[in-house]
Structure formats: C-alpha cells, structure tokens
C-alpha cells in the first residue's frame, strides 16, 4: 500500500466509478472486477432487482465468503478490515448518489459504513 491517495476509474455493472484509495490502481481494479463479477452473477439471478438490491445481495455473498475464510483459519491480513469498511463506505456513498426507485425511501447506511465515516 502506498501513502499517496490515487483515483482509479473502475466499471461495475456498466457504470464508471472514481475510487480514491491508497492502494495501487491494480489492486483497486482487481477488487472492482471481483465485485462486478459477483454483481453480474446476482443480477442474472434476479430479474427485477434494483442496483441497490443487487449490491446488497452481492455484499452478503462476499461477506459469507469472508466469514468462511475466517472459520477455515484464513483470517484477514492486518488492516484489511479497516480497508474493507472504507470500501463499503465509498460504495454506499456511490449508491446513495443513485435516486431511490419510485415510492421508496432513501436507504440508511450500515453500522459498519457509519463506523468507517
């Protein structure tokens, strides 16, 4: 991880996002690619899901993978939890910029994302 914050443009579900991070751009792109693949998989399984619903389901799937890795003794490297909270917070900020579907209230931030703010 470098000390300078860099902006990397990534594409998730066909939409470009500018992600500011201290991680090198290749790492940011790899994370975004993984998320995009999971969101694409989830999106193909639910026909009328909103982007927010797809993002939440993908986040749940990825979190389950993380918990399984922890149970199997493959814990997180030092500082990873803080970085993941920051990524979740930035993703939530990007999703918050999206107007809610007609008749829906804006969503609330998760406790983990509030803690990272």
mmCIF file with all atom_site columns, N, CA and C in Angstrom, residues 13-82:
data_model
loop_
_atom_site.group_PDB
_atom_site.id
_atom_site.type_symbol
_atom_site.label_atom_id
_atom_site.label_alt_id
_atom_site.label_comp_id
_atom_site.label_asym_id
_atom_site.label_entity_id
_atom_site.label_seq_id
_atom_site.pdbx_PDB_ins_code
_atom_site.Cartn_x
_atom_site.Cartn_y
_atom_site.Cartn_z
_atom_site.occupancy
_atom_site.B_iso_or_equiv
_atom_site.pdbx_formal_charge
_atom_site.auth_seq_id
_atom_site.auth_comp_id
_atom_site.auth_asym_id
_atom_site.auth_atom_id
_atom_site.pdbx_PDB_model_num
ATOM 1   N N  . UNK A 1 13 ? -21.013 -3.106  -13.232 1.00 0.00 ? 13 UNK A N  1
ATOM 2   C CA . UNK A 1 13 ? -22.320 -3.209  -13.894 1.00 0.00 ? 13 UNK A CA 1
ATOM 3   C C  . UNK A 1 13 ? -22.501 -2.125  -14.961 1.00 0.00 ? 13 UNK A C  1
ATOM 4   N N  . UNK A 1 14 ? -21.444 -1.896  -15.718 1.00 0.00 ? 14 UNK A N  1
ATOM 5   C CA . UNK A 1 14 ? -21.524 -0.950  -16.833 1.00 0.00 ? 14 UNK A CA 1
ATOM 6   C C  . UNK A 1 14 ? -21.453 0.511   -16.442 1.00 0.00 ? 14 UNK A C  1
ATOM 7   N N  . UNK A 1 15 ? -21.251 0.787   -15.176 1.00 0.00 ? 15 UNK A N  1
ATOM 8   C CA . UNK A 1 15 ? -21.203 2.177   -14.716 1.00 0.00 ? 15 UNK A CA 1
ATOM 9   C C  . UNK A 1 15 ? -19.809 2.474   -14.173 1.00 0.00 ? 15 UNK A C  1
ATOM 10  N N  . UNK A 1 16 ? -19.255 3.619   -14.549 1.00 0.00 ? 16 UNK A N  1
ATOM 11  C CA . UNK A 1 16 ? -17.920 4.006   -14.101 1.00 0.00 ? 16 UNK A CA 1
ATOM 12  C C  . UNK A 1 16 ? -17.981 4.683   -12.736 1.00 0.00 ? 16 UNK A C  1
ATOM 13  N N  . UNK A 1 17 ? -17.013 4.330   -11.880 1.00 0.00 ? 17 UNK A N  1
ATOM 14  C CA . UNK A 1 17 ? -16.876 4.925   -10.555 1.00 0.00 ? 17 UNK A CA 1
ATOM 15  C C  . UNK A 1 17 ? -15.436 5.374   -10.374 1.00 0.00 ? 17 UNK A C  1
ATOM 16  N N  . UNK A 1 18 ? -15.265 6.535   -9.768  1.00 0.00 ? 18 UNK A N  1
ATOM 17  C CA . UNK A 1 18 ? -13.929 7.015   -9.411  1.00 0.00 ? 18 UNK A CA 1
ATOM 18  C C  . UNK A 1 18 ? -13.698 6.636   -7.954  1.00 0.00 ? 18 UNK A C  1
ATOM 19  N N  . UNK A 1 19 ? -12.716 5.781   -7.721  1.00 0.00 ? 19 UNK A N  1
ATOM 20  C CA . UNK A 1 19 ? -12.407 5.295   -6.381  1.00 0.00 ? 19 UNK A CA 1
ATOM 21  C C  . UNK A 1 19 ? -11.094 5.913   -5.927  1.00 0.00 ? 19 UNK A C  1
ATOM 22  N N  . UNK A 1 20 ? -11.134 6.627   -4.806  1.00 0.00 ? 20 UNK A N  1
ATOM 23  C CA . UNK A 1 20 ? -9.920  7.202   -4.214  1.00 0.00 ? 20 UNK A CA 1
ATOM 24  C C  . UNK A 1 20 ? -9.415  6.226   -3.173  1.00 0.00 ? 20 UNK A C  1
ATOM 25  N N  . UNK A 1 21 ? -8.150  5.850   -3.289  1.00 0.00 ? 21 UNK A N  1
ATOM 26  C CA . UNK A 1 21 ? -7.592  4.856   -2.385  1.00 0.00 ? 21 UNK A CA 1
ATOM 27  C C  . UNK A 1 21 ? -6.080  5.008   -2.300  1.00 0.00 ? 21 UNK A C  1
ATOM 28  N N  . UNK A 1 22 ? -5.520  4.549   -1.185  1.00 0.00 ? 22 UNK A N  1
ATOM 29  C CA . UNK A 1 22 ? -4.070  4.498   -1.043  1.00 0.00 ? 22 UNK A CA 1
ATOM 30  C C  . UNK A 1 22 ? -3.511  3.235   -1.691  1.00 0.00 ? 22 UNK A C  1
ATOM 31  N N  . UNK A 1 23 ? -4.376  2.280   -2.019  1.00 0.00 ? 23 UNK A N  1
ATOM 32  C CA . UNK A 1 23 ? -3.922  1.051   -2.680  1.00 0.00 ? 23 UNK A CA 1
ATOM 33  C C  . UNK A 1 23 ? -3.495  1.357   -4.111  1.00 0.00 ? 23 UNK A C  1
ATOM 34  N N  . UNK A 1 24 ? -2.639  0.487   -4.637  1.00 0.00 ? 24 UNK A N  1
ATOM 35  C CA . UNK A 1 24 ? -2.214  0.715   -6.016  1.00 0.00 ? 24 UNK A CA 1
ATOM 36  C C  . UNK A 1 24 ? -3.400  0.446   -6.954  1.00 0.00 ? 24 UNK A C  1
ATOM 37  N N  . UNK A 1 25 ? -3.434  1.122   -8.092  1.00 0.00 ? 25 UNK A N  1
ATOM 38  C CA . UNK A 1 25 ? -4.569  1.010   -9.007  1.00 0.00 ? 25 UNK A CA 1
ATOM 39  C C  . UNK A 1 25 ? -4.875  -0.427  -9.450  1.00 0.00 ? 25 UNK A C  1
ATOM 40  N N  . UNK A 1 26 ? -3.866  -1.275  -9.606  1.00 0.00 ? 26 UNK A N  1
ATOM 41  C CA . UNK A 1 26 ? -4.126  -2.664  -9.998  1.00 0.00 ? 26 UNK A CA 1
ATOM 42  C C  . UNK A 1 26 ? -4.936  -3.397  -8.937  1.00 0.00 ? 26 UNK A C  1
ATOM 43  N N  . UNK A 1 27 ? -4.648  -3.127  -7.666  1.00 0.00 ? 27 UNK A N  1
ATOM 44  C CA . UNK A 1 27 ? -5.404  -3.750  -6.581  1.00 0.00 ? 27 UNK A CA 1
ATOM 45  C C  . UNK A 1 27 ? -6.844  -3.256  -6.586  1.00 0.00 ? 27 UNK A C  1
ATOM 46  N N  . UNK A 1 28 ? -7.037  -1.961  -6.752  1.00 0.00 ? 28 UNK A N  1
ATOM 47  C CA . UNK A 1 28 ? -8.387  -1.388  -6.797  1.00 0.00 ? 28 UNK A CA 1
ATOM 48  C C  . UNK A 1 28 ? -9.171  -1.985  -7.962  1.00 0.00 ? 28 UNK A C  1
ATOM 49  N N  . UNK A 1 29 ? -8.523  -2.093  -9.123  1.00 0.00 ? 29 UNK A N  1
ATOM 50  C CA . UNK A 1 29 ? -9.212  -2.679  -10.290 1.00 0.00 ? 29 UNK A CA 1
ATOM 51  C C  . UNK A 1 29 ? -9.553  -4.150  -10.054 1.00 0.00 ? 29 UNK A C  1
ATOM 52  N N  . UNK A 1 30 ? -8.665  -4.894  -9.401  1.00 0.00 ? 30 UNK A N  1
ATOM 53  C CA . UNK A 1 30 ? -8.934  -6.314  -9.121  1.00 0.00 ? 30 UNK A CA 1
ATOM 54  C C  . UNK A 1 30 ? -10.126 -6.460  -8.173  1.00 0.00 ? 30 UNK A C  1
ATOM 55  N N  . UNK A 1 31 ? -10.190 -5.615  -7.151  1.00 0.00 ? 31 UNK A N  1
ATOM 56  C CA . UNK A 1 31 ? -11.321 -5.643  -6.220  1.00 0.00 ? 31 UNK A CA 1
ATOM 57  C C  . UNK A 1 31 ? -12.614 -5.308  -6.959  1.00 0.00 ? 31 UNK A C  1
ATOM 58  N N  . UNK A 1 32 ? -12.569 -4.272  -7.775  1.00 0.00 ? 32 UNK A N  1
ATOM 59  C CA . UNK A 1 32 ? -13.760 -3.868  -8.524  1.00 0.00 ? 32 UNK A CA 1
ATOM 60  C C  . UNK A 1 32 ? -14.190 -4.952  -9.511  1.00 0.00 ? 32 UNK A C  1
ATOM 61  N N  . UNK A 1 33 ? -13.231 -5.610  -10.134 1.00 0.00 ? 33 UNK A N  1
ATOM 62  C CA . UNK A 1 33 ? -13.539 -6.689  -11.080 1.00 0.00 ? 33 UNK A CA 1
ATOM 63  C C  . UNK A 1 33 ? -14.250 -7.838  -10.352 1.00 0.00 ? 33 UNK A C  1
ATOM 64  N N  . UNK A 1 34 ? -13.756 -8.167  -9.155  1.00 0.00 ? 34 UNK A N  1
ATOM 65  C CA . UNK A 1 34 ? -14.373 -9.227  -8.353  1.00 0.00 ? 34 UNK A CA 1
ATOM 66  C C  . UNK A 1 34 ? -15.812 -8.849  -7.998  1.00 0.00 ? 34 UNK A C  1
ATOM 67  N N  . UNK A 1 35 ? -16.005 -7.610  -7.545  1.00 0.00 ? 35 UNK A N  1
ATOM 68  C CA . UNK A 1 35 ? -17.342 -7.137  -7.215  1.00 0.00 ? 35 UNK A CA 1
ATOM 69  C C  . UNK A 1 35 ? -18.241 -7.129  -8.445  1.00 0.00 ? 35 UNK A C  1
ATOM 70  N N  . UNK A 1 36 ? -17.721 -6.650  -9.563  1.00 0.00 ? 36 UNK A N  1
ATOM 71  C CA . UNK A 1 36 ? -18.508 -6.623  -10.799 1.00 0.00 ? 36 UNK A CA 1
ATOM 72  C C  . UNK A 1 36 ? -18.949 -8.034  -11.196 1.00 0.00 ? 36 UNK A C  1
ATOM 73  N N  . UNK A 1 37 ? -18.050 -8.998  -11.088 1.00 0.00 ? 37 UNK A N  1
ATOM 74  C CA . UNK A 1 37 ? -18.394 -10.378 -11.437 1.00 0.00 ? 37 UNK A CA 1
ATOM 75  C C  . UNK A 1 37 ? -19.495 -10.910 -10.531 1.00 0.00 ? 37 UNK A C  1
ATOM 76  N N  . UNK A 1 38 ? -19.400 -10.631 -9.236  1.00 0.00 ? 38 UNK A N  1
ATOM 77  C CA . UNK A 1 38 ? -20.419 -11.102 -8.296  1.00 0.00 ? 38 UNK A CA 1
ATOM 78  C C  . UNK A 1 38 ? -21.749 -10.393 -8.524  1.00 0.00 ? 38 UNK A C  1
ATOM 79  N N  . UNK A 1 39 ? -21.712 -9.091  -8.767  1.00 0.00 ? 39 UNK A N  1
ATOM 80  C CA . UNK A 1 39 ? -22.952 -8.362  -9.026  1.00 0.00 ? 39 UNK A CA 1
ATOM 81  C C  . UNK A 1 39 ? -23.593 -8.805  -10.335 1.00 0.00 ? 39 UNK A C  1
ATOM 82  N N  . UNK A 1 40 ? -22.783 -9.092  -11.335 1.00 0.00 ? 40 UNK A N  1
ATOM 83  C CA . UNK A 1 40 ? -23.319 -9.602  -12.609 1.00 0.00 ? 40 UNK A CA 1
ATOM 84  C C  . UNK A 1 40 ? -23.984 -10.952 -12.396 1.00 0.00 ? 40 UNK A C  1
ATOM 85  N N  . UNK A 1 41 ? -23.352 -11.813 -11.595 1.00 0.00 ? 41 UNK A N  1
ATOM 86  C CA . UNK A 1 41 ? -23.920 -13.138 -11.301 1.00 0.00 ? 41 UNK A CA 1
ATOM 87  C C  . UNK A 1 41 ? -25.252 -12.990 -10.565 1.00 0.00 ? 41 UNK A C  1
ATOM 88  N N  . UNK A 1 42 ? -25.287 -12.141 -9.557  1.00 0.00 ? 42 UNK A N  1
ATOM 89  C CA . UNK A 1 42 ? -26.517 -11.926 -8.790  1.00 0.00 ? 42 UNK A CA 1
ATOM 90  C C  . UNK A 1 42 ? -27.590 -11.321 -9.684  1.00 0.00 ? 42 UNK A C  1
ATOM 91  N N  . UNK A 1 43 ? -27.213 -10.345 -10.489 1.00 0.00 ? 43 UNK A N  1
ATOM 92  C CA . UNK A 1 43 ? -28.162 -9.672  -11.374 1.00 0.00 ? 43 UNK A CA 1
ATOM 93  C C  . UNK A 1 43 ? -28.816 -10.648 -12.351 1.00 0.00 ? 43 UNK A C  1
ATOM 94  N N  . UNK A 1 44 ? -28.057 -11.640 -12.796 1.00 0.00 ? 44 UNK A N  1
ATOM 95  C CA . UNK A 1 44 ? -28.617 -12.616 -13.744 1.00 0.00 ? 44 UNK A CA 1
ATOM 96  C C  . UNK A 1 44 ? -29.623 -13.545 -13.066 1.00 0.00 ? 44 UNK A C  1
ATOM 97  N N  . UNK A 1 45 ? -29.593 -13.592 -11.726 1.00 0.00 ? 45 UNK A N  1
ATOM 98  C CA . UNK A 1 45 ? -30.482 -14.488 -10.993 1.00 0.00 ? 45 UNK A CA 1
ATOM 99  C C  . UNK A 1 45 ? -31.768 -13.801 -10.529 1.00 0.00 ? 45 UNK A C  1
ATOM 100 N N  . UNK A 1 46 ? -31.778 -12.470 -10.458 1.00 0.00 ? 46 UNK A N  1
ATOM 101 C CA . UNK A 1 46 ? -32.993 -11.754 -10.063 1.00 0.00 ? 46 UNK A CA 1
ATOM 102 C C  . UNK A 1 46 ? -33.370 -10.801 -11.189 1.00 0.00 ? 46 UNK A C  1
ATOM 103 N N  . UNK A 1 47 ? -34.530 -11.024 -11.750 1.00 0.00 ? 47 UNK A N  1
ATOM 104 C CA . UNK A 1 47 ? -34.892 -10.304 -12.971 1.00 0.00 ? 47 UNK A CA 1
ATOM 105 C C  . UNK A 1 47 ? -35.276 -8.848  -12.750 1.00 0.00 ? 47 UNK A C  1
ATOM 106 N N  . UNK A 1 48 ? -35.868 -8.506  -11.618 1.00 0.00 ? 48 UNK A N  1
ATOM 107 C CA . UNK A 1 48 ? -36.346 -7.137  -11.442 1.00 0.00 ? 48 UNK A CA 1
ATOM 108 C C  . UNK A 1 48 ? -35.677 -6.419  -10.282 1.00 0.00 ? 48 UNK A C  1
ATOM 109 N N  . UNK A 1 49 ? -34.464 -6.853  -9.939  1.00 0.00 ? 49 UNK A N  1
ATOM 110 C CA . UNK A 1 49 ? -33.768 -6.235  -8.822  1.00 0.00 ? 49 UNK A CA 1
ATOM 111 C C  . UNK A 1 49 ? -33.183 -4.882  -9.196  1.00 0.00 ? 49 UNK A C  1
ATOM 112 N N  . UNK A 1 50 ? -33.217 -3.958  -8.229  1.00 0.00 ? 50 UNK A N  1
ATOM 113 C CA . UNK A 1 50 ? -32.567 -2.660  -8.426  1.00 0.00 ? 50 UNK A CA 1
ATOM 114 C C  . UNK A 1 50 ? -31.064 -2.831  -8.234  1.00 0.00 ? 50 UNK A C  1
ATOM 115 N N  . UNK A 1 51 ? -30.316 -1.834  -8.634  1.00 0.00 ? 51 UNK A N  1
ATOM 116 C CA . UNK A 1 51 ? -28.869 -1.871  -8.434  1.00 0.00 ? 51 UNK A CA 1
ATOM 117 C C  . UNK A 1 51 ? -28.540 -2.010  -6.953  1.00 0.00 ? 51 UNK A C  1
ATOM 118 N N  . UNK A 1 52 ? -29.301 -1.329  -6.106  1.00 0.00 ? 52 UNK A N  1
ATOM 119 C CA . UNK A 1 52 ? -29.071 -1.425  -4.670  1.00 0.00 ? 52 UNK A CA 1
ATOM 120 C C  . UNK A 1 52 ? -29.319 -2.840  -4.172  1.00 0.00 ? 52 UNK A C  1
ATOM 121 N N  . UNK A 1 53 ? -30.392 -3.473  -4.610  1.00 0.00 ? 53 UNK A N  1
ATOM 122 C CA . UNK A 1 53 ? -30.680 -4.849  -4.196  1.00 0.00 ? 53 UNK A CA 1
ATOM 123 C C  . UNK A 1 53 ? -29.575 -5.795  -4.658  1.00 0.00 ? 53 UNK A C  1
ATOM 124 N N  . UNK A 1 54 ? -29.129 -5.622  -5.888  1.00 0.00 ? 54 UNK A N  1
ATOM 125 C CA . UNK A 1 54 ? -28.049 -6.458  -6.414  1.00 0.00 ? 54 UNK A CA 1
ATOM 126 C C  . UNK A 1 54 ? -26.779 -6.247  -5.596  1.00 0.00 ? 54 UNK A C  1
ATOM 127 N N  . UNK A 1 55 ? -26.471 -4.981  -5.271  1.00 0.00 ? 55 UNK A N  1
ATOM 128 C CA . UNK A 1 55 ? -25.270 -4.675  -4.486  1.00 0.00 ? 55 UNK A CA 1
ATOM 129 C C  . UNK A 1 55 ? -25.341 -5.303  -3.101  1.00 0.00 ? 55 UNK A C  1
ATOM 130 N N  . UNK A 1 56 ? -26.510 -5.226  -2.453  1.00 0.00 ? 56 UNK A N  1
ATOM 131 C CA . UNK A 1 56 ? -26.661 -5.796  -1.118  1.00 0.00 ? 56 UNK A CA 1
ATOM 132 C C  . UNK A 1 56 ? -26.497 -7.313  -1.164  1.00 0.00 ? 56 UNK A C  1
ATOM 133 N N  . UNK A 1 57 ? -27.139 -7.968  -2.121  1.00 0.00 ? 57 UNK A N  1
ATOM 134 C CA . UNK A 1 57 ? -27.010 -9.427  -2.229  1.00 0.00 ? 57 UNK A CA 1
ATOM 135 C C  . UNK A 1 57 ? -25.574 -9.839  -2.541  1.00 0.00 ? 57 UNK A C  1
ATOM 136 N N  . UNK A 1 58 ? -24.913 -9.091  -3.419  1.00 0.00 ? 58 UNK A N  1
ATOM 137 C CA . UNK A 1 58 ? -23.506 -9.391  -3.725  1.00 0.00 ? 58 UNK A CA 1
ATOM 138 C C  . UNK A 1 58 ? -22.640 -9.193  -2.483  1.00 0.00 ? 58 UNK A C  1
ATOM 139 N N  . UNK A 1 59 ? -22.907 -8.118  -1.719  1.00 0.00 ? 59 UNK A N  1
ATOM 140 C CA . UNK A 1 59 ? -22.152 -7.878  -0.492  1.00 0.00 ? 59 UNK A CA 1
ATOM 141 C C  . UNK A 1 59 ? -22.362 -9.006  0.512   1.00 0.00 ? 59 UNK A C  1
ATOM 142 N N  . UNK A 1 60 ? -23.586 -9.489  0.614   1.00 0.00 ? 60 UNK A N  1
ATOM 143 C CA . UNK A 1 60 ? -23.855 -10.616 1.512   1.00 0.00 ? 60 UNK A CA 1
ATOM 144 C C  . UNK A 1 60 ? -23.092 -11.862 1.072   1.00 0.00 ? 60 UNK A C  1
ATOM 145 N N  . UNK A 1 61 ? -23.076 -12.130 -0.219  1.00 0.00 ? 61 UNK A N  1
ATOM 146 C CA . UNK A 1 61 ? -22.343 -13.294 -0.726  1.00 0.00 ? 61 UNK A CA 1
ATOM 147 C C  . UNK A 1 61 ? -20.843 -13.178 -0.443  1.00 0.00 ? 61 UNK A C  1
ATOM 148 N N  . UNK A 1 62 ? -20.288 -12.007 -0.696  1.00 0.00 ? 62 UNK A N  1
ATOM 149 C CA . UNK A 1 62 ? -18.857 -11.800 -0.472  1.00 0.00 ? 62 UNK A CA 1
ATOM 150 C C  . UNK A 1 62 ? -18.541 -11.868 1.022   1.00 0.00 ? 62 UNK A C  1
ATOM 151 N N  . UNK A 1 63 ? -19.427 -11.326 1.849   1.00 0.00 ? 63 UNK A N  1
ATOM 152 C CA . UNK A 1 63 ? -19.231 -11.403 3.299   1.00 0.00 ? 63 UNK A CA 1
ATOM 153 C C  . UNK A 1 63 ? -19.270 -12.842 3.776   1.00 0.00 ? 63 UNK A C  1
ATOM 154 N N  . UNK A 1 64 ? -20.159 -13.638 3.209   1.00 0.00 ? 64 UNK A N  1
ATOM 155 C CA . UNK A 1 64 ? -20.214 -15.063 3.566   1.00 0.00 ? 64 UNK A CA 1
ATOM 156 C C  . UNK A 1 64 ? -18.897 -15.737 3.206   1.00 0.00 ? 64 UNK A C  1
ATOM 157 N N  . UNK A 1 65 ? -18.327 -15.402 2.061   1.00 0.00 ? 65 UNK A N  1
ATOM 158 C CA . UNK A 1 65 ? -17.023 -15.940 1.668   1.00 0.00 ? 65 UNK A CA 1
ATOM 159 C C  . UNK A 1 65 ? -15.956 -15.548 2.695   1.00 0.00 ? 65 UNK A C  1
ATOM 160 N N  . UNK A 1 66 ? -16.001 -14.299 3.137   1.00 0.00 ? 66 UNK A N  1
ATOM 161 C CA . UNK A 1 66 ? -15.044 -13.806 4.122   1.00 0.00 ? 66 UNK A CA 1
ATOM 162 C C  . UNK A 1 66 ? -15.175 -14.571 5.435   1.00 0.00 ? 66 UNK A C  1
ATOM 163 N N  . UNK A 1 67 ? -16.409 -14.740 5.912   1.00 0.00 ? 67 UNK A N  1
ATOM 164 C CA . UNK A 1 67 ? -16.631 -15.471 7.159   1.00 0.00 ? 67 UNK A CA 1
ATOM 165 C C  . UNK A 1 67 ? -16.161 -16.921 7.028   1.00 0.00 ? 67 UNK A C  1
ATOM 166 N N  . UNK A 1 68 ? -16.426 -17.532 5.875   1.00 0.00 ? 68 UNK A N  1
ATOM 167 C CA . UNK A 1 68 ? -15.981 -18.914 5.658   1.00 0.00 ? 68 UNK A CA 1
ATOM 168 C C  . UNK A 1 68 ? -14.456 -18.986 5.705   1.00 0.00 ? 68 UNK A C  1
ATOM 169 N N  . UNK A 1 69 ? -13.792 -18.013 5.113   1.00 0.00 ? 69 UNK A N  1
ATOM 170 C CA . UNK A 1 69 ? -12.328 -17.987 5.132   1.00 0.00 ? 69 UNK A CA 1
ATOM 171 C C  . UNK A 1 69 ? -11.818 -17.837 6.568   1.00 0.00 ? 69 UNK A C  1
ATOM 172 N N  . UNK A 1 70 ? -12.489 -17.004 7.356   1.00 0.00 ? 70 UNK A N  1
ATOM 173 C CA . UNK A 1 70 ? -12.084 -16.825 8.752   1.00 0.00 ? 70 UNK A CA 1
ATOM 174 C C  . UNK A 1 70 ? -12.286 -18.118 9.549   1.00 0.00 ? 70 UNK A C  1
ATOM 175 N N  . UNK A 1 71 ? -13.418 -18.791 9.321   1.00 0.00 ? 71 UNK A N  1
ATOM 176 C CA . UNK A 1 71 ? -13.684 -20.057 10.019  1.00 0.00 ? 71 UNK A CA 1
ATOM 177 C C  . UNK A 1 71 ? -12.648 -21.111 9.664   1.00 0.00 ? 71 UNK A C  1
ATOM 178 N N  . UNK A 1 72 ? -12.135 -21.058 8.452   1.00 0.00 ? 72 UNK A N  1
ATOM 179 C CA . UNK A 1 72 ? -11.153 -22.034 7.982   1.00 0.00 ? 72 UNK A CA 1
ATOM 180 C C  . UNK A 1 72 ? -9.724  -21.630 8.314   1.00 0.00 ? 72 UNK A C  1
ATOM 181 N N  . UNK A 1 73 ? -9.574  -20.626 9.175   1.00 0.00 ? 73 UNK A N  1
ATOM 182 C CA . UNK A 1 73 ? -8.242  -20.241 9.625   1.00 0.00 ? 73 UNK A CA 1
ATOM 183 C C  . UNK A 1 73 ? -7.488  -19.333 8.678   1.00 0.00 ? 73 UNK A C  1
ATOM 184 N N  . UNK A 1 74 ? -8.164  -18.859 7.658   1.00 0.00 ? 74 UNK A N  1
ATOM 185 C CA . UNK A 1 74 ? -7.513  -17.928 6.732   1.00 0.00 ? 74 UNK A CA 1
ATOM 186 C C  . UNK A 1 74 ? -8.007  -16.525 7.062   1.00 0.00 ? 74 UNK A C  1
ATOM 187 N N  . UNK A 1 75 ? -7.586  -16.007 8.190   1.00 0.00 ? 75 UNK A N  1
ATOM 188 C CA . UNK A 1 75 ? -8.033  -14.697 8.657   1.00 0.00 ? 75 UNK A CA 1
ATOM 189 C C  . UNK A 1 75 ? -7.568  -13.573 7.749   1.00 0.00 ? 75 UNK A C  1
ATOM 190 N N  . UNK A 1 76 ? -7.988  -12.389 8.099   1.00 0.00 ? 76 UNK A N  1
ATOM 191 C CA . UNK A 1 76 ? -7.648  -11.214 7.315   1.00 0.00 ? 76 UNK A CA 1
ATOM 192 C C  . UNK A 1 76 ? -6.254  -10.713 7.648   1.00 0.00 ? 76 UNK A C  1
ATOM 193 N N  . UNK A 1 77 ? -5.513  -10.274 6.635   1.00 0.00 ? 77 UNK A N  1
ATOM 194 C CA . UNK A 1 77 ? -4.226  -9.628  6.902   1.00 0.00 ? 77 UNK A CA 1
ATOM 195 C C  . UNK A 1 77 ? -4.454  -8.340  7.697   1.00 0.00 ? 77 UNK A C  1
ATOM 196 N N  . UNK A 1 78 ? -3.445  -7.898  8.392   1.00 0.00 ? 78 UNK A N  1
ATOM 197 C CA . UNK A 1 78 ? -3.518  -6.695  9.210   1.00 0.00 ? 78 UNK A CA 1
ATOM 198 C C  . UNK A 1 78 ? -4.021  -5.501  8.394   1.00 0.00 ? 78 UNK A C  1
ATOM 199 N N  . UNK A 1 79 ? -4.986  -4.783  8.953   1.00 0.00 ? 79 UNK A N  1
ATOM 200 C CA . UNK A 1 79 ? -5.507  -3.572  8.309   1.00 0.00 ? 79 UNK A CA 1
ATOM 201 C C  . UNK A 1 79 ? -6.592  -3.827  7.274   1.00 0.00 ? 79 UNK A C  1
ATOM 202 N N  . UNK A 1 80 ? -6.857  -5.063  6.934   1.00 0.00 ? 80 UNK A N  1
ATOM 203 C CA . UNK A 1 80 ? -7.829  -5.364  5.878   1.00 0.00 ? 80 UNK A CA 1
ATOM 204 C C  . UNK A 1 80 ? -9.238  -4.981  6.294   1.00 0.00 ? 80 UNK A C  1
ATOM 205 N N  . UNK A 1 81 ? -9.594  -5.233  7.548   1.00 0.00 ? 81 UNK A N  1
ATOM 206 C CA . UNK A 1 81 ? -10.952 -4.910  7.998   1.00 0.00 ? 81 UNK A CA 1
ATOM 207 C C  . UNK A 1 81 ? -11.234 -3.418  7.850   1.00 0.00 ? 81 UNK A C  1
ATOM 208 N N  . UNK A 1 82 ? -10.287 -2.588  8.246   1.00 0.00 ? 82 UNK A N  1
ATOM 209 C CA . UNK A 1 82 ? -10.459 -1.138  8.120   1.00 0.00 ? 82 UNK A CA 1
ATOM 210 C C  . UNK A 1 82 ? -10.598 -0.748  6.650   1.00 0.00 ? 82 UNK A C  1
#
